[in-house]
mmCIF file of C-alpha atoms in Angstrom:
data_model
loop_
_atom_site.group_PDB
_atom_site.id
_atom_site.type_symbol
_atom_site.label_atom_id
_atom_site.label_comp_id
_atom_site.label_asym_id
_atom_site.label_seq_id
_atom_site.Cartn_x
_atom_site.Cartn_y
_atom_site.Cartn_z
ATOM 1 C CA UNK A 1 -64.435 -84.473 19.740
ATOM 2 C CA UNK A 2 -67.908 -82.862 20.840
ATOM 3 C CA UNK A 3 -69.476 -85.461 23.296
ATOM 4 C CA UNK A 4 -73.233 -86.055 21.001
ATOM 5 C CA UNK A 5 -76.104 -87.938 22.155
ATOM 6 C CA UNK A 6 -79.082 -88.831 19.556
ATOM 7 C CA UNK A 7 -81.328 -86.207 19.893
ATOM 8 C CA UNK A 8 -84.492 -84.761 17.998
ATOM 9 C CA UNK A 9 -85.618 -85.151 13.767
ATOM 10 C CA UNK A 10 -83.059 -82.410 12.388
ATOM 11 C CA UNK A 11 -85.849 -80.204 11.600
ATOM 12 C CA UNK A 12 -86.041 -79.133 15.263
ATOM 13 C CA UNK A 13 -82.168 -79.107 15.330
ATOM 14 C CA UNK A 14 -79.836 -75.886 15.415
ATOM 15 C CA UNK A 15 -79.767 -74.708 11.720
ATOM 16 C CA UNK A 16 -76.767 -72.395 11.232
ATOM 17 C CA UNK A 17 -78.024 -70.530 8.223
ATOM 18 C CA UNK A 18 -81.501 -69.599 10.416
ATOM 19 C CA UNK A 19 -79.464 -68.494 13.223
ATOM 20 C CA UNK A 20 -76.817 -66.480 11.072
ATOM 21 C CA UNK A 21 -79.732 -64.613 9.871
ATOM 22 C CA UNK A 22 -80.830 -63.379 13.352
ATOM 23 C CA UNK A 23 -80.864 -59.842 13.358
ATOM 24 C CA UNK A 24 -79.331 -58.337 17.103
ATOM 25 C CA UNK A 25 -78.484 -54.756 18.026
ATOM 26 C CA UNK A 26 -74.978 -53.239 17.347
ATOM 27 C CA UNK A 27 -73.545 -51.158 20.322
ATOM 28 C CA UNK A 28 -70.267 -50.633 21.175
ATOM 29 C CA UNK A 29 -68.466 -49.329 24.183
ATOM 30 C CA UNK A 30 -65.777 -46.963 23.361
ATOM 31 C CA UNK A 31 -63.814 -47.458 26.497
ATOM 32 C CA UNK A 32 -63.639 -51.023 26.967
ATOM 33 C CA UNK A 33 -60.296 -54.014 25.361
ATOM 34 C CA UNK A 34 -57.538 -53.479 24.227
ATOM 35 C CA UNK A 35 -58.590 -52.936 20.645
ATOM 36 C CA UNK A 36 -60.084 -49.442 22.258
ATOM 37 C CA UNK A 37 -56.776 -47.506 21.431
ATOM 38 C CA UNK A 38 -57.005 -49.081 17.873
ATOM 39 C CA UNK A 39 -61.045 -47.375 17.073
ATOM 40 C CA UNK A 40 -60.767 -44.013 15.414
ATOM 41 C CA UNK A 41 -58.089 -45.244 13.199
ATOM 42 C CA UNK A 42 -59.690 -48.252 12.256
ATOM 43 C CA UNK A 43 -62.789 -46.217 11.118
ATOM 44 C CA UNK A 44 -60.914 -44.518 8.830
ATOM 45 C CA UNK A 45 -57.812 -46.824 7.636
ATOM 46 C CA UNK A 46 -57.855 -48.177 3.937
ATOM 47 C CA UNK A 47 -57.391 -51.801 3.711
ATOM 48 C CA UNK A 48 -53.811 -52.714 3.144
ATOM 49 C CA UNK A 49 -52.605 -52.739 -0.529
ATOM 50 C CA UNK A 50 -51.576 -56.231 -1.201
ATOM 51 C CA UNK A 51 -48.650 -57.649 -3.123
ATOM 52 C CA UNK A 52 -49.122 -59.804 -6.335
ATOM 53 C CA UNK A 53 -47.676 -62.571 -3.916
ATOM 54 C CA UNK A 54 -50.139 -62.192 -0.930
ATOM 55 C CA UNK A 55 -52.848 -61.977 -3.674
ATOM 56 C CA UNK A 56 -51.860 -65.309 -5.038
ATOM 57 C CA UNK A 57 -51.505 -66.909 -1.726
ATOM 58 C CA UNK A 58 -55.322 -65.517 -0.402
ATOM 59 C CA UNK A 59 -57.043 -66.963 -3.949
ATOM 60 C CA UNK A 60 -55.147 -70.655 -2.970
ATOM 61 C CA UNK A 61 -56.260 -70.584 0.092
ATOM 62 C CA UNK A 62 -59.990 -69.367 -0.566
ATOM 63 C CA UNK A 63 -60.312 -71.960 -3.601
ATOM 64 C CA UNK A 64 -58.674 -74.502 -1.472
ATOM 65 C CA UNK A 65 -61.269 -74.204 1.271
ATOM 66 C CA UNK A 66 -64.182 -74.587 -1.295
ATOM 67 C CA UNK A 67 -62.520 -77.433 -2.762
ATOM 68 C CA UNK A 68 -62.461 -78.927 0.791
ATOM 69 C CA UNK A 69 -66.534 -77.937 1.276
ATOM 70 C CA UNK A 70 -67.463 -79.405 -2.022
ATOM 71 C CA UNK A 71 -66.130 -83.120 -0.790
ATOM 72 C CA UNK A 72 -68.614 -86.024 -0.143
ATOM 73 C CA UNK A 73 -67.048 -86.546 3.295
ATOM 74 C CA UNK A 74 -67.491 -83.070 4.126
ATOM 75 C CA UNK A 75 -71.029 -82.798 3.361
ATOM 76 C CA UNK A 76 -71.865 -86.007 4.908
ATOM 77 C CA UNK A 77 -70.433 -84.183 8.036
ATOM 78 C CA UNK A 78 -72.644 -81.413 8.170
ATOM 79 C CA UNK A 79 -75.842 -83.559 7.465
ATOM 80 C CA UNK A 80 -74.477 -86.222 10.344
ATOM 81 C CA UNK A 81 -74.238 -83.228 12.477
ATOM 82 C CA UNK A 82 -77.561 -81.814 11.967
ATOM 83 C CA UNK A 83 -78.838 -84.832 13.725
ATOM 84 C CA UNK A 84 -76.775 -84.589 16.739
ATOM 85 C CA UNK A 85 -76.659 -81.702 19.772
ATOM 86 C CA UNK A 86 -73.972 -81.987 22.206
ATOM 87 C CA UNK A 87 -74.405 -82.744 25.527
ATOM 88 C CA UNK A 88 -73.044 -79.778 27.553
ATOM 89 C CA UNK A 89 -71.523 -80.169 31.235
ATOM 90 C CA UNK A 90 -71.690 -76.792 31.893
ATOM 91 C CA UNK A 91 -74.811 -74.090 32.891
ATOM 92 C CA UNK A 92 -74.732 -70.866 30.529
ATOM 93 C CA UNK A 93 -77.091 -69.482 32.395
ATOM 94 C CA UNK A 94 -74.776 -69.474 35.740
ATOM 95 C CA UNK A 95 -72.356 -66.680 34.501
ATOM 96 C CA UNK A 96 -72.518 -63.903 35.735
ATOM 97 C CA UNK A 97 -71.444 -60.998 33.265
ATOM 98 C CA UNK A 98 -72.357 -57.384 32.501
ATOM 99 C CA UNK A 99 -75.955 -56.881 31.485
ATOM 100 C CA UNK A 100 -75.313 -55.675 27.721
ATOM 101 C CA UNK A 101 -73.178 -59.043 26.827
ATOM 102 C CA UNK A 102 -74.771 -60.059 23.972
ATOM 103 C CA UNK A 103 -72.301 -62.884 22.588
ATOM 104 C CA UNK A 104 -70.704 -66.017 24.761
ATOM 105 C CA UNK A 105 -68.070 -68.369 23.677
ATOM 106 C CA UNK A 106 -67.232 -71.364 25.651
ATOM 107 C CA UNK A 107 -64.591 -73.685 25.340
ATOM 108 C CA UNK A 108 -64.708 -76.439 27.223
ATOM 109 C CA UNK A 109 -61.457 -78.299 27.693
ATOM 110 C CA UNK A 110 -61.561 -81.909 27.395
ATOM 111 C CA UNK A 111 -57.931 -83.381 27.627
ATOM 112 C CA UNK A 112 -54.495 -82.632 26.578
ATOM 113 C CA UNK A 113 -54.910 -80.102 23.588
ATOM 114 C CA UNK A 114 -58.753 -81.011 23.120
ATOM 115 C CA UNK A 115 -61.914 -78.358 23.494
ATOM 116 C CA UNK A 116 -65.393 -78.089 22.338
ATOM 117 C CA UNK A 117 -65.994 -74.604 21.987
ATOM 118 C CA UNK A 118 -70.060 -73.635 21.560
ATOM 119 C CA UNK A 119 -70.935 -69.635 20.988
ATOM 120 C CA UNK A 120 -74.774 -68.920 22.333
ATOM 121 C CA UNK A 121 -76.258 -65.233 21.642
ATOM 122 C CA UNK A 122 -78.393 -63.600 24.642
ATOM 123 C CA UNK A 123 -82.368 -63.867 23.321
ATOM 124 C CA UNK A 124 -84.716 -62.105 25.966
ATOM 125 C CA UNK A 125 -83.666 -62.962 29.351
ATOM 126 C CA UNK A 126 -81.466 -66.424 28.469
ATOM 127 C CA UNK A 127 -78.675 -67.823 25.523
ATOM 128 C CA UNK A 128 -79.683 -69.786 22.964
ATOM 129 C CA UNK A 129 -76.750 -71.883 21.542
ATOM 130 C CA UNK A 130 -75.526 -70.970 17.872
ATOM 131 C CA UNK A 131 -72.827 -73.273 17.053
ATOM 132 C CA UNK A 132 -70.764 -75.928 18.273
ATOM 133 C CA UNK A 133 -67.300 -77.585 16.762
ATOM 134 C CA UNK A 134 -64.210 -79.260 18.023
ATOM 135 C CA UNK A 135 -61.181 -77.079 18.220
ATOM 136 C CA UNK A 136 -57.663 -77.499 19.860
ATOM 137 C CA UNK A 137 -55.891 -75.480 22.829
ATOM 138 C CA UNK A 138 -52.652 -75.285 23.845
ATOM 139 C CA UNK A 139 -50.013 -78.031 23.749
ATOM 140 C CA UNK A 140 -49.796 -78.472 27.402
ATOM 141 C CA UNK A 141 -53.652 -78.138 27.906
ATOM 142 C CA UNK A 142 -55.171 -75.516 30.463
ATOM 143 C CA UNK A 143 -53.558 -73.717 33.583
ATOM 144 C CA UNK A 144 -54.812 -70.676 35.859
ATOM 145 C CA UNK A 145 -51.200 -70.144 36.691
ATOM 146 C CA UNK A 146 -49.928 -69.496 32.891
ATOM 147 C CA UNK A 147 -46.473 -67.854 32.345
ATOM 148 C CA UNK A 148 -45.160 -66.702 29.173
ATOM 149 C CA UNK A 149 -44.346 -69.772 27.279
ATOM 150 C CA UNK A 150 -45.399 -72.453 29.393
ATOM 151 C CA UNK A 151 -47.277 -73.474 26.034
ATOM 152 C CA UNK A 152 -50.852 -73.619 28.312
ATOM 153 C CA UNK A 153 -54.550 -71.835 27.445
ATOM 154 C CA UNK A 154 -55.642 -69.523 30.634
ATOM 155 C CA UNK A 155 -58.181 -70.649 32.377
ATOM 156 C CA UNK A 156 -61.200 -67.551 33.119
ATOM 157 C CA UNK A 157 -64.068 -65.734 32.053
ATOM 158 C CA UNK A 158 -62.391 -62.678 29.570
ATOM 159 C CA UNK A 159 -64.342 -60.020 26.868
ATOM 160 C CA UNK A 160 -63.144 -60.691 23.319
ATOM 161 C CA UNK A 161 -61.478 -57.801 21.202
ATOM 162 C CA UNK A 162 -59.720 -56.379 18.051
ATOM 163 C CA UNK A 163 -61.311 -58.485 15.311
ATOM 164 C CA UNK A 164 -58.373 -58.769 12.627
ATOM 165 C CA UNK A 165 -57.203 -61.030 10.022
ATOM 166 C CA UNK A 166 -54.395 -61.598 6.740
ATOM 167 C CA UNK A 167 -57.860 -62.437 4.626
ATOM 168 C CA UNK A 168 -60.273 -59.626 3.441
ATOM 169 C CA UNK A 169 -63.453 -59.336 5.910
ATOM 170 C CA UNK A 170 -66.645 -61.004 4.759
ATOM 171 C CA UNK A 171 -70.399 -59.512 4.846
ATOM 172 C CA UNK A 172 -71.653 -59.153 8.618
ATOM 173 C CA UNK A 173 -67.842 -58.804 10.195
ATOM 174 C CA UNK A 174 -67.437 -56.348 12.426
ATOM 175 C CA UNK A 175 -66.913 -52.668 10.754
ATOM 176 C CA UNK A 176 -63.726 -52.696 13.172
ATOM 177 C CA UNK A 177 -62.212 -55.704 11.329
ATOM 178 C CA UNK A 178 -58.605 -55.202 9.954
ATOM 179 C CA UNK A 179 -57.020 -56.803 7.371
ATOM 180 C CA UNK A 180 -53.142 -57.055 8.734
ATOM 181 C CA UNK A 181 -50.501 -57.487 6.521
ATOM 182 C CA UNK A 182 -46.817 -57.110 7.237
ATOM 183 C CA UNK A 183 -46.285 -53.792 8.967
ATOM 184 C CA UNK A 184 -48.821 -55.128 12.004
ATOM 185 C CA UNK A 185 -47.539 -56.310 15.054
ATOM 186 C CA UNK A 186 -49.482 -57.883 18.271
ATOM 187 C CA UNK A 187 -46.658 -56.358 20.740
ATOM 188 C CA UNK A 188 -45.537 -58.109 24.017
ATOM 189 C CA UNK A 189 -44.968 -54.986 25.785
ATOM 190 C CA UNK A 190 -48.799 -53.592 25.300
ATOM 191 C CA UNK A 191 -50.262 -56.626 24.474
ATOM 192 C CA UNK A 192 -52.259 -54.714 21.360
ATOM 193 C CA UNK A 193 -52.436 -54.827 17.647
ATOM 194 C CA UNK A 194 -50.284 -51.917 16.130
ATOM 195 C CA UNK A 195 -49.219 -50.624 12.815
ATOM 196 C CA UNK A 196 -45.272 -50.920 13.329
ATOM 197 C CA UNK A 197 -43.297 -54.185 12.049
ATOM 198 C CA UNK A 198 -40.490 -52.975 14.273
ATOM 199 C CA UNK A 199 -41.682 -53.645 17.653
ATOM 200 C CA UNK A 200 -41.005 -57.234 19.243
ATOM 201 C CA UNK A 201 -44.042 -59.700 19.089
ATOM 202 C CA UNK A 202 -46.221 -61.658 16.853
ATOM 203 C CA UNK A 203 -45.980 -60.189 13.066
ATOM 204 C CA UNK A 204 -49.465 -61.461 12.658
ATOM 205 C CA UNK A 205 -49.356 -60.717 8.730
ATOM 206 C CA UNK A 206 -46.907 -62.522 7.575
ATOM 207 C CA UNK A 207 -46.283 -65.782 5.892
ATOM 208 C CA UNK A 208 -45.466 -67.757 9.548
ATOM 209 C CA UNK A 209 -49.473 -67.405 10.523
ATOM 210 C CA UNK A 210 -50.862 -68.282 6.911
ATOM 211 C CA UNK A 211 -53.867 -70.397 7.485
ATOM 212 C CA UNK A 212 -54.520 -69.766 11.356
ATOM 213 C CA UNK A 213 -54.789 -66.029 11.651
ATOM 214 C CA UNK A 214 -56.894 -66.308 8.457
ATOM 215 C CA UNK A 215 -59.730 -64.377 10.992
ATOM 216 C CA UNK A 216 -58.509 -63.935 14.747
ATOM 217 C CA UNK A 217 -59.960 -62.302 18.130
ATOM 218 C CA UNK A 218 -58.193 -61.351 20.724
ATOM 219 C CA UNK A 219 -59.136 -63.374 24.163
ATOM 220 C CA UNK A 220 -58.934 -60.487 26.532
ATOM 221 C CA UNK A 221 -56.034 -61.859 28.689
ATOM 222 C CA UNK A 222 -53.804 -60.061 30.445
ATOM 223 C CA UNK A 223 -55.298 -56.780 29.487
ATOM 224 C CA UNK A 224 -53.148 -54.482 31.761
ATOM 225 C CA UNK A 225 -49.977 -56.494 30.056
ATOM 226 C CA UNK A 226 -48.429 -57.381 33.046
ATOM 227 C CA UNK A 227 -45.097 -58.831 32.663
ATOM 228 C CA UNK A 228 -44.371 -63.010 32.354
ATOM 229 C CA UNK A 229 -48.553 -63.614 32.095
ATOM 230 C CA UNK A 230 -48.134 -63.782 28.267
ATOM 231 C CA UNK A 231 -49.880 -61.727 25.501
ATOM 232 C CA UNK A 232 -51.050 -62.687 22.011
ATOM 233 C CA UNK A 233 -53.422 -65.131 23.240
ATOM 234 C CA UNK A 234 -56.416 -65.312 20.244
ATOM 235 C CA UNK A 235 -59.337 -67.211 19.112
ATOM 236 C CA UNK A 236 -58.340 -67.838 15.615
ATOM 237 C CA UNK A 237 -58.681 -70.652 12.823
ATOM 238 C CA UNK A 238 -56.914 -74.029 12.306
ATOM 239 C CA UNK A 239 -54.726 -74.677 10.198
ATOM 240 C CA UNK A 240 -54.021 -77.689 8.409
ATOM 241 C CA UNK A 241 -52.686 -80.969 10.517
ATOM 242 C CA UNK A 242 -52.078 -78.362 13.427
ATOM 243 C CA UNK A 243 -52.813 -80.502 16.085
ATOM 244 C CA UNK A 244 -52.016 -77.904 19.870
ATOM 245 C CA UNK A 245 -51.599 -73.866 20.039
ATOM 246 C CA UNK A 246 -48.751 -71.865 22.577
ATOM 247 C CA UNK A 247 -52.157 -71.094 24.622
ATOM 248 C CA UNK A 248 -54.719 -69.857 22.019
ATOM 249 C CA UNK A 249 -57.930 -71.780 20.979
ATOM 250 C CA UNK A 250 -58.553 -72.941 16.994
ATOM 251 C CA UNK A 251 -61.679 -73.587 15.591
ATOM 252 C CA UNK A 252 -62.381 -74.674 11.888
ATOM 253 C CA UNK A 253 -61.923 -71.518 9.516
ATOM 254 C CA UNK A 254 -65.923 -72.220 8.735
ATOM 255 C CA UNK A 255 -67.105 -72.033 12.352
ATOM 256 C CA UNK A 256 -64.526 -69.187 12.770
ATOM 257 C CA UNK A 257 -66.173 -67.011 10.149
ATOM 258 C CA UNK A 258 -69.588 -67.734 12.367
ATOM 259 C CA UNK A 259 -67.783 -66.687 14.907
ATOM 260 C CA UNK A 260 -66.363 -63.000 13.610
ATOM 261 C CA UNK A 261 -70.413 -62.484 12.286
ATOM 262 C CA UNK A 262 -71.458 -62.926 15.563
ATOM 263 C CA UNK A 263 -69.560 -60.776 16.932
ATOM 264 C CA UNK A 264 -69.919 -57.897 14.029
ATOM 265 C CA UNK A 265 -73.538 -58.578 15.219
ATOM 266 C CA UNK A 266 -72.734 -57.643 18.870
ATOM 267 C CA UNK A 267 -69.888 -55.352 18.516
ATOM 268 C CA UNK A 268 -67.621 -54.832 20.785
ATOM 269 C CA UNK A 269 -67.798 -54.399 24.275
ATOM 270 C CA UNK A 270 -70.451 -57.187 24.316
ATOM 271 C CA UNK A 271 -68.639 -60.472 23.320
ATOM 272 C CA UNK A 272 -67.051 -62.619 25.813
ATOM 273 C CA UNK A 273 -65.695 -66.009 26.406
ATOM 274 C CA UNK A 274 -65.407 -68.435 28.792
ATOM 275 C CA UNK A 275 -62.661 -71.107 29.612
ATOM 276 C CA UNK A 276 -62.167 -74.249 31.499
ATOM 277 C CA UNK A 277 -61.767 -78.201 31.650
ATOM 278 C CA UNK A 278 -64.475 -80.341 31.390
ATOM 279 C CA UNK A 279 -65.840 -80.287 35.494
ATOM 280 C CA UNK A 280 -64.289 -77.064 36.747
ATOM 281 C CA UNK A 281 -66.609 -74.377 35.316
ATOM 282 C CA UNK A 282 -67.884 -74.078 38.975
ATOM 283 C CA UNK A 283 -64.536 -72.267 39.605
ATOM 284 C CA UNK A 284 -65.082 -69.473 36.784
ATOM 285 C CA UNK A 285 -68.986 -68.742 36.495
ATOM 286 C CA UNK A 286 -68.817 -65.077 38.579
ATOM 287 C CA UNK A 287 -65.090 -64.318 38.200
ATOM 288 C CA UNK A 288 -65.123 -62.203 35.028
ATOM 289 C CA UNK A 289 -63.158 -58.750 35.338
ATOM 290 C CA UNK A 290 -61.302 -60.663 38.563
ATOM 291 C CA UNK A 291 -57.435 -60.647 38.953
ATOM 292 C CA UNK A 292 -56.622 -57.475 36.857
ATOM 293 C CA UNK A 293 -57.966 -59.808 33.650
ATOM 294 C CA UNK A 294 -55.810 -62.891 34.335
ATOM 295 C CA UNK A 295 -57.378 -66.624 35.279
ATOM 296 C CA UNK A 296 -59.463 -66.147 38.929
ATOM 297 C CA UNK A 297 -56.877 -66.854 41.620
ATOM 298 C CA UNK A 298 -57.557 -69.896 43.619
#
């Protein structure tokens, strides 16, 4: 739950369809994430042909999602929200990180499997804040000492990468975006997205991560894939009554879509995100690109 205070008349307020609008510069650094070794074949791959089945299941889930929008409660939501900003315990301006970064997500941890995650965009010389929704880490909460498995979302300062999802991209995702289907895998040895279901790790296409990897970025852990630090560790949507992760972050499929725009704004190279409980973002502000791209050691 975002911590609100009552705060100015909503016309003053954060208006996501003004800032969604904003127009920002589109530059991309060849050599930087993981999704680097993924770019010249992205530019040219054809979307994956889909069955009859994976067609059926993608028109469900889009119709059930405006279903969900068209609700009383849900609008009553968005205008309650419009009259509420969060109040943040952390100082955006305080990290330090490379001078093109254009995009910043920070999720804040705030007990157990709780976050508030907020995305600001660089304007002039400072961030302005674009969004801001509740969203869920892992089941055993936050940890600068992860391990494979240990169920726990790393704590650091990391550069997001290798936009992908099972649904088609919408207008404003990144031109990088792929659409995965069943013959992608997010491998444990490389810790990368590749086109080979025979290679042990997450089959990100397929009908186990229906819902959640609807639209998915890669954190930017453990770039260098170093053994026992874990891998597959995304920014992705939630799914329905999924309540904790095995160390990513979820959002709400709406502010996720926000999310991948922003970033198809930026490109990549430029996006990055920020992690830590509620108190401890002292620990993280200048330790991006510390630790071979695991959590700052203590």
């Amino acid at each position: 739950m975002i911590r609100r205070s009552q705060a100015a008349p909503a016309a003053a307020l954060l208006s996501f369809a003004l800032w969604l609008s904003v127009p920002g510069p589109v530059l991309a650094d060849d050599s930087l994430g993981p999704g680097a070794v993924l770019k010249e074949s992205r530019q040219v791959q054809e979307q994956p042909v889909l069955t009859e089945e994976e067609s059926r299941r993608i028109r469900e889930r889009t119709q059930r999602e405006q279903l969900r929008r068209d609700t009383p409660e849900y609008r009553a939501y968005k205008e309650q929200a419009a009259l509420t900003l969060p109040v943040l315990t952390f100082d955006v301006s305080r990290f330090l990180l490379p001078d093109n970064a254009g995009m910043l997500v920070v999720v804040e941890g705030t007990g157990g499997s709780s976050c508030d995650v907020y995305v600001y965009e660089k304007e002039g010389h400072g961030w302005q804040q674009r969004l801001a929704a509740s969203g869920r880490l892992g089941k055993n909460g936050m940890n600068r000492h992860r391990t494979t498995g240990d169920k726990t979302t790393p704590i650091g300062v990391f550069r997001l990468n290798t936009p992908f999802g099972q649904l088609p991209p919408m207008e404003g995702f990144p031109l990088d975006y792929i659409q995965v289907d069943s013959s992608y895998t997010w491998t444990d040895d490389t810790n990368r997205l590749v086109k080979d279901p025979g290679l042990p790790g997450e089959h990100v296409g397929t009908s186990g991560y229906l819902d959640y990897y609807d639209y998915v970025l890669d954190m930017g852990f453990n770039p260098e894939a170093i053994p026992d630090q874990g891998s597959a560790l995304f920014l992705h949507c939630e799914a329905d009554s999924w309540m904790s992760s095995s160390g990513c972050v979820s959002v709400p499929r709406e502010q996720m879509e926000e999310i991948m725009k922003f970033y198809g704004t930026w490109g990549e190279g430029r996006c990055f995100i920020a992690l830590a409980p509620e108190g401890e973002f002292d620990s993280v502000y200048n330790t991006y690109g510390t630790n071979h791209g695991l959590s700052p050691e203590d």
